[in-house]
JSON list of C-alpha atoms in Angstrom, two decimals:
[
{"chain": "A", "resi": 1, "resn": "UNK", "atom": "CA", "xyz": [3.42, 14.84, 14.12]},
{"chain": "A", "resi": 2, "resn": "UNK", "atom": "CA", "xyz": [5.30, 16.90, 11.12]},
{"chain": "A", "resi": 3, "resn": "UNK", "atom": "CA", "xyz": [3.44, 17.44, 7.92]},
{"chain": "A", "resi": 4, "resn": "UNK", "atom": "CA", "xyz": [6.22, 17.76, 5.74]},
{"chain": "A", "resi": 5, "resn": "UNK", "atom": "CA", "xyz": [4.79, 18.87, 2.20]},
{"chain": "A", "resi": 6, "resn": "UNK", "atom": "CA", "xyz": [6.65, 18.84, -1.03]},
{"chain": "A", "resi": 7, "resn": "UNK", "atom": "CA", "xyz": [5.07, 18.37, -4.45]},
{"chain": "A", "resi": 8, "resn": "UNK", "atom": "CA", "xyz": [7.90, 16.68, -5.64]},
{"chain": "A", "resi": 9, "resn": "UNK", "atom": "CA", "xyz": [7.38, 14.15, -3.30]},
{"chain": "A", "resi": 10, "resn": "UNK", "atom": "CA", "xyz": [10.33, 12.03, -1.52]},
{"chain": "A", "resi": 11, "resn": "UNK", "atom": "CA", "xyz": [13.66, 11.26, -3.26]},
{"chain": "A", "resi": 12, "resn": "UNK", "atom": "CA", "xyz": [14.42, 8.49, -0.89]},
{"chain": "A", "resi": 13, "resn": "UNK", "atom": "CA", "xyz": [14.39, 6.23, 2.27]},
{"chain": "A", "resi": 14, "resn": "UNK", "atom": "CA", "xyz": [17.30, 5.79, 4.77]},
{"chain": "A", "resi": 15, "resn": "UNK", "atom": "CA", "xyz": [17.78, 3.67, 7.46]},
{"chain": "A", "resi": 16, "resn": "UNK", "atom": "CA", "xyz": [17.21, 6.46, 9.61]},
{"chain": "A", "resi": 17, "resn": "UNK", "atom": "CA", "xyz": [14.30, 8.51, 7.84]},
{"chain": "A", "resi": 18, "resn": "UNK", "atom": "CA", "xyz": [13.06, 10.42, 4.67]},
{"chain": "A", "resi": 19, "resn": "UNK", "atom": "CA", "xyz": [14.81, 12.52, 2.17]},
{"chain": "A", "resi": 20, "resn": "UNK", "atom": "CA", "xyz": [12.96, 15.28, 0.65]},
{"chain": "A", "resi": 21, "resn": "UNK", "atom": "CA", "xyz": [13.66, 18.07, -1.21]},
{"chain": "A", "resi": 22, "resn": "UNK", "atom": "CA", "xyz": [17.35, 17.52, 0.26]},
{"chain": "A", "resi": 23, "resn": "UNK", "atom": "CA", "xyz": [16.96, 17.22, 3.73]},
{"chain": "A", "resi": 24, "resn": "UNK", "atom": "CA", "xyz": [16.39, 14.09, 5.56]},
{"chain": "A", "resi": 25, "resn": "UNK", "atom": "CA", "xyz": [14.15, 13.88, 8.55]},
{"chain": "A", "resi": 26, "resn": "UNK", "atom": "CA", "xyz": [14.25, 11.13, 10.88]},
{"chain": "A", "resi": 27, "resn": "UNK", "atom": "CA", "xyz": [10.95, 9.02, 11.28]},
{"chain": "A", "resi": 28, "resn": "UNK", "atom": "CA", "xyz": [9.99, 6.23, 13.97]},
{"chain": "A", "resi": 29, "resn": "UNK", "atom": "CA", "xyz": [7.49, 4.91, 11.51]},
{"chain": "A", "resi": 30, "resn": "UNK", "atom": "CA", "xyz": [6.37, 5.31, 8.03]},
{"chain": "A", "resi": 31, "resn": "UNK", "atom": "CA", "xyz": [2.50, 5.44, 6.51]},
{"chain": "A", "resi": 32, "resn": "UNK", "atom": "CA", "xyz": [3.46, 4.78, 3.25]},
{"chain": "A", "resi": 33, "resn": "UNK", "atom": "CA", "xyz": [-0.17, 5.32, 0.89]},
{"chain": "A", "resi": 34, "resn": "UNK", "atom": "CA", "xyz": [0.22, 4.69, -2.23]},
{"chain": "A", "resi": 35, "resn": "UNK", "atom": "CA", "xyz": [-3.19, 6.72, -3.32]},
{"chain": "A", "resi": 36, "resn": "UNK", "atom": "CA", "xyz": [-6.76, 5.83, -4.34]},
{"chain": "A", "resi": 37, "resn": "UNK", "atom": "CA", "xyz": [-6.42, 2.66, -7.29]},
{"chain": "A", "resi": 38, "resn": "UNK", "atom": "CA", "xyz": [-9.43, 0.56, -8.29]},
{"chain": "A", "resi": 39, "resn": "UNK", "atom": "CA", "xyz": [-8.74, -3.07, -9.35]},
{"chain": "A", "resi": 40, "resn": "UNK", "atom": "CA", "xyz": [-5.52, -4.49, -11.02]},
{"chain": "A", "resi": 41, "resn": "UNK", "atom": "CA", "xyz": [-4.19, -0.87, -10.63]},
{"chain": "A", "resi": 42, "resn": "UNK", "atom": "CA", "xyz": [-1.87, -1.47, -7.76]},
{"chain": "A", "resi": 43, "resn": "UNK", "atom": "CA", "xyz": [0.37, -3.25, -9.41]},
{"chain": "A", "resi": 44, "resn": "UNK", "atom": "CA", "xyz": [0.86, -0.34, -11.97]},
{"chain": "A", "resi": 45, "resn": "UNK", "atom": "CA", "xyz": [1.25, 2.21, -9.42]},
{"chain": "A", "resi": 46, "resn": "UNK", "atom": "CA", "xyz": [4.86, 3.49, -10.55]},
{"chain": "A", "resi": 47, "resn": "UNK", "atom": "CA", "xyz": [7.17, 1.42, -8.60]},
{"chain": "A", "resi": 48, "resn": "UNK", "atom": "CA", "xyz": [7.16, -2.30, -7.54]},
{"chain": "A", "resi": 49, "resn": "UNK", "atom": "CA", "xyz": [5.71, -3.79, -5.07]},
{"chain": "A", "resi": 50, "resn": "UNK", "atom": "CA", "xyz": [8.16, -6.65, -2.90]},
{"chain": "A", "resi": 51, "resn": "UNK", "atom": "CA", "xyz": [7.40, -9.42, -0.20]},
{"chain": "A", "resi": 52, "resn": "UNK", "atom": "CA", "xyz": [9.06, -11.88, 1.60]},
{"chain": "A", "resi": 53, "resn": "UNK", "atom": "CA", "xyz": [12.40, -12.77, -0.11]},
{"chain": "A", "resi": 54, "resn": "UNK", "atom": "CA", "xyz": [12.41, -9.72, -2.80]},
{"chain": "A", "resi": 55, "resn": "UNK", "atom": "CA", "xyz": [9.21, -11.56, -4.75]},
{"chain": "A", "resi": 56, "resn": "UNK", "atom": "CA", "xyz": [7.70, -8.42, -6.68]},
{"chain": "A", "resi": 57, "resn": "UNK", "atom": "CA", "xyz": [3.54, -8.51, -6.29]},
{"chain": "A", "resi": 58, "resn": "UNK", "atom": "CA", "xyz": [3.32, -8.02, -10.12]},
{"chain": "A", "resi": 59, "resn": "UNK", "atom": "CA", "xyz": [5.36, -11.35, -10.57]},
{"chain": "A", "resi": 60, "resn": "UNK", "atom": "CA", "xyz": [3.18, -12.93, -8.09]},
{"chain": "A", "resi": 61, "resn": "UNK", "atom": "CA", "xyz": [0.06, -12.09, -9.58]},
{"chain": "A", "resi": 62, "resn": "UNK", "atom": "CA", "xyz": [0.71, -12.53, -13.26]},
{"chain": "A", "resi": 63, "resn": "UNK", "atom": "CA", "xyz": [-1.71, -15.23, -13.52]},
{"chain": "A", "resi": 64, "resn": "UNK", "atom": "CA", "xyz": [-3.88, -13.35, -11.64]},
{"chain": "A", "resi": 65, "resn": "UNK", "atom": "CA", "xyz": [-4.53, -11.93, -7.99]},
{"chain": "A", "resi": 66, "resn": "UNK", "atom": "CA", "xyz": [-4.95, -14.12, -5.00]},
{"chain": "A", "resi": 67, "resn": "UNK", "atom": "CA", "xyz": [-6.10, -12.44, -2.03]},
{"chain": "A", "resi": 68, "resn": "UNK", "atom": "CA", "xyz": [-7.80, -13.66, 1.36]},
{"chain": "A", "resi": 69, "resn": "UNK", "atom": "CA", "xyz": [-10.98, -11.71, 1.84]},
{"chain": "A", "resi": 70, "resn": "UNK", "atom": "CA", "xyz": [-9.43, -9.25, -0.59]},
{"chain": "A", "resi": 71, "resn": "UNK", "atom": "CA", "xyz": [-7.23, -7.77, 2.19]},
{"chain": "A", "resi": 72, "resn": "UNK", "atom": "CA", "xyz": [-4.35, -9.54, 2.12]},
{"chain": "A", "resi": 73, "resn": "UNK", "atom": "CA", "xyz": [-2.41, -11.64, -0.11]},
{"chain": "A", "resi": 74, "resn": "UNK", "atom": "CA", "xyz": [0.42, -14.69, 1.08]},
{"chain": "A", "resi": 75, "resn": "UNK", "atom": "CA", "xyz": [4.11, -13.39, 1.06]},
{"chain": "A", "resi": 76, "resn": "UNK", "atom": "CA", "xyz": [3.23, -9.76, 1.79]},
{"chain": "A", "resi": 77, "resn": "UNK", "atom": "CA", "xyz": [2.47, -9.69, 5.56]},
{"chain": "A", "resi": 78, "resn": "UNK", "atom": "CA", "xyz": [2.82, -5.68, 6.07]},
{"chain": "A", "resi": 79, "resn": "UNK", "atom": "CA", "xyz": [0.42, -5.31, 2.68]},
{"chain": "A", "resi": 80, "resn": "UNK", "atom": "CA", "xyz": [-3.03, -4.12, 3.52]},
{"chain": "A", "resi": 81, "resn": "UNK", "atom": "CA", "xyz": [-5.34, -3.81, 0.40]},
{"chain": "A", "resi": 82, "resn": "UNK", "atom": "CA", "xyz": [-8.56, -2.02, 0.51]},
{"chain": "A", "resi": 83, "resn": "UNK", "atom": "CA", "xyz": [-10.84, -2.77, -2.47]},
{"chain": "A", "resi": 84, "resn": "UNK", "atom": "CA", "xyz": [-8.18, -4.49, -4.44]},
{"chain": "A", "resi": 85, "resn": "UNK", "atom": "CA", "xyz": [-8.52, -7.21, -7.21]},
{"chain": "A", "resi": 86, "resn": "UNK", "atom": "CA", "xyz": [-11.75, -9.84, -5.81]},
{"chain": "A", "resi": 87, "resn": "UNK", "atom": "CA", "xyz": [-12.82, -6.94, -3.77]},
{"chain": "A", "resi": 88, "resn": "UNK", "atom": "CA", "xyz": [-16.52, -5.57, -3.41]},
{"chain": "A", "resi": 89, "resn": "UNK", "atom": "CA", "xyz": [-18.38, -2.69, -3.96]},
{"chain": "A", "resi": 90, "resn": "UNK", "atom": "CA", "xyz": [-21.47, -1.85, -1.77]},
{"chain": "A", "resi": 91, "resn": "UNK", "atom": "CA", "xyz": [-24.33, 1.21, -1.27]},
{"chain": "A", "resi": 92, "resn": "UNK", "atom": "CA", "xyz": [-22.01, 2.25, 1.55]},
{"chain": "A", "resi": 93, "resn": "UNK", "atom": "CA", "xyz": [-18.69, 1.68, 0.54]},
{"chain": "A", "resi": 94, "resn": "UNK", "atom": "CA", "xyz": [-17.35, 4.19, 3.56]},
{"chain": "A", "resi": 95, "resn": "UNK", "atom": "CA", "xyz": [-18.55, 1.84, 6.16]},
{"chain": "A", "resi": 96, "resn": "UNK", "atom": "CA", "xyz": [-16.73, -1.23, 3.97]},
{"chain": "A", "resi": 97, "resn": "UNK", "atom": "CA", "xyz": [-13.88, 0.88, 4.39]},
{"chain": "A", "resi": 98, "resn": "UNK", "atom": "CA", "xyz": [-13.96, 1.53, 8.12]},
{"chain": "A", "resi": 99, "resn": "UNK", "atom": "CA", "xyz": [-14.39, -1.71, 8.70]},
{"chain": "A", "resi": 100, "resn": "UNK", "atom": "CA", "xyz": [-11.42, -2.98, 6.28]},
{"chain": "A", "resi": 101, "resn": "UNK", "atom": "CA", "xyz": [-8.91, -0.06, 8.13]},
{"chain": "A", "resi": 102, "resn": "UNK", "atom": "CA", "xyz": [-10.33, -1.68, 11.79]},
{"chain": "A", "resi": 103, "resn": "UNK", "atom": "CA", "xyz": [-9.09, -5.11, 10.33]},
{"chain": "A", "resi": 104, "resn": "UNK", "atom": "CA", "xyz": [-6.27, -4.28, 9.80]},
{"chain": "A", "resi": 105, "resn": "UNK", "atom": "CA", "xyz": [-5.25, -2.00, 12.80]}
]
């Protein structure tokens, strides 16, 4: 594993890898976080959001979020949310968060 660290972050994705700071570096697989958000946040998180057949998470929520056990919402299979819209908050919000990343591994 290559920690690759530039603050202005990465300019884009190829089919074969990531661009930053004007090199590209292959990749097998991409962790894509988008950082800590509480609530509605996500979909205000500086760049859309898109499912199955281009729908945009912002369009699909405009009425409001849908989720199923607040984890995952229809249309976005590879979309894991922790704490999102209709999540919870407990006295030990770590282990609801272990248990959420377990889930979805």
């Amino acid at each position: 594993v290559n920690l690759i660290h530039d603050p202005l972050g990465v300019e884009k994705i190829t089919e074969k890898g990531v661009v930053s700071n004007g090199s590209e570096y292959s990749v097998d697989l991409i962790i894509f976080a988008t950082g800590f958000e509480t609530g509605a946040a996500i979909m205000d998180c500086g760049y859309p959001i898109y499912g199955v057949g281009g729908l945009e998470l912002k369009e699909k929520w405009k009425d409001g979020p849908r989720t199923l056990r607040s984890m995952n919402t229809s249309g976005f299979p590879n979309l894991f949310l922790q704490n999102s819209p209709q999540g919870t908050f407990t006295v030990n919000f770590v282990q609801k968060l272990v248990e959420e990343s377990k889930h979805a591994a």
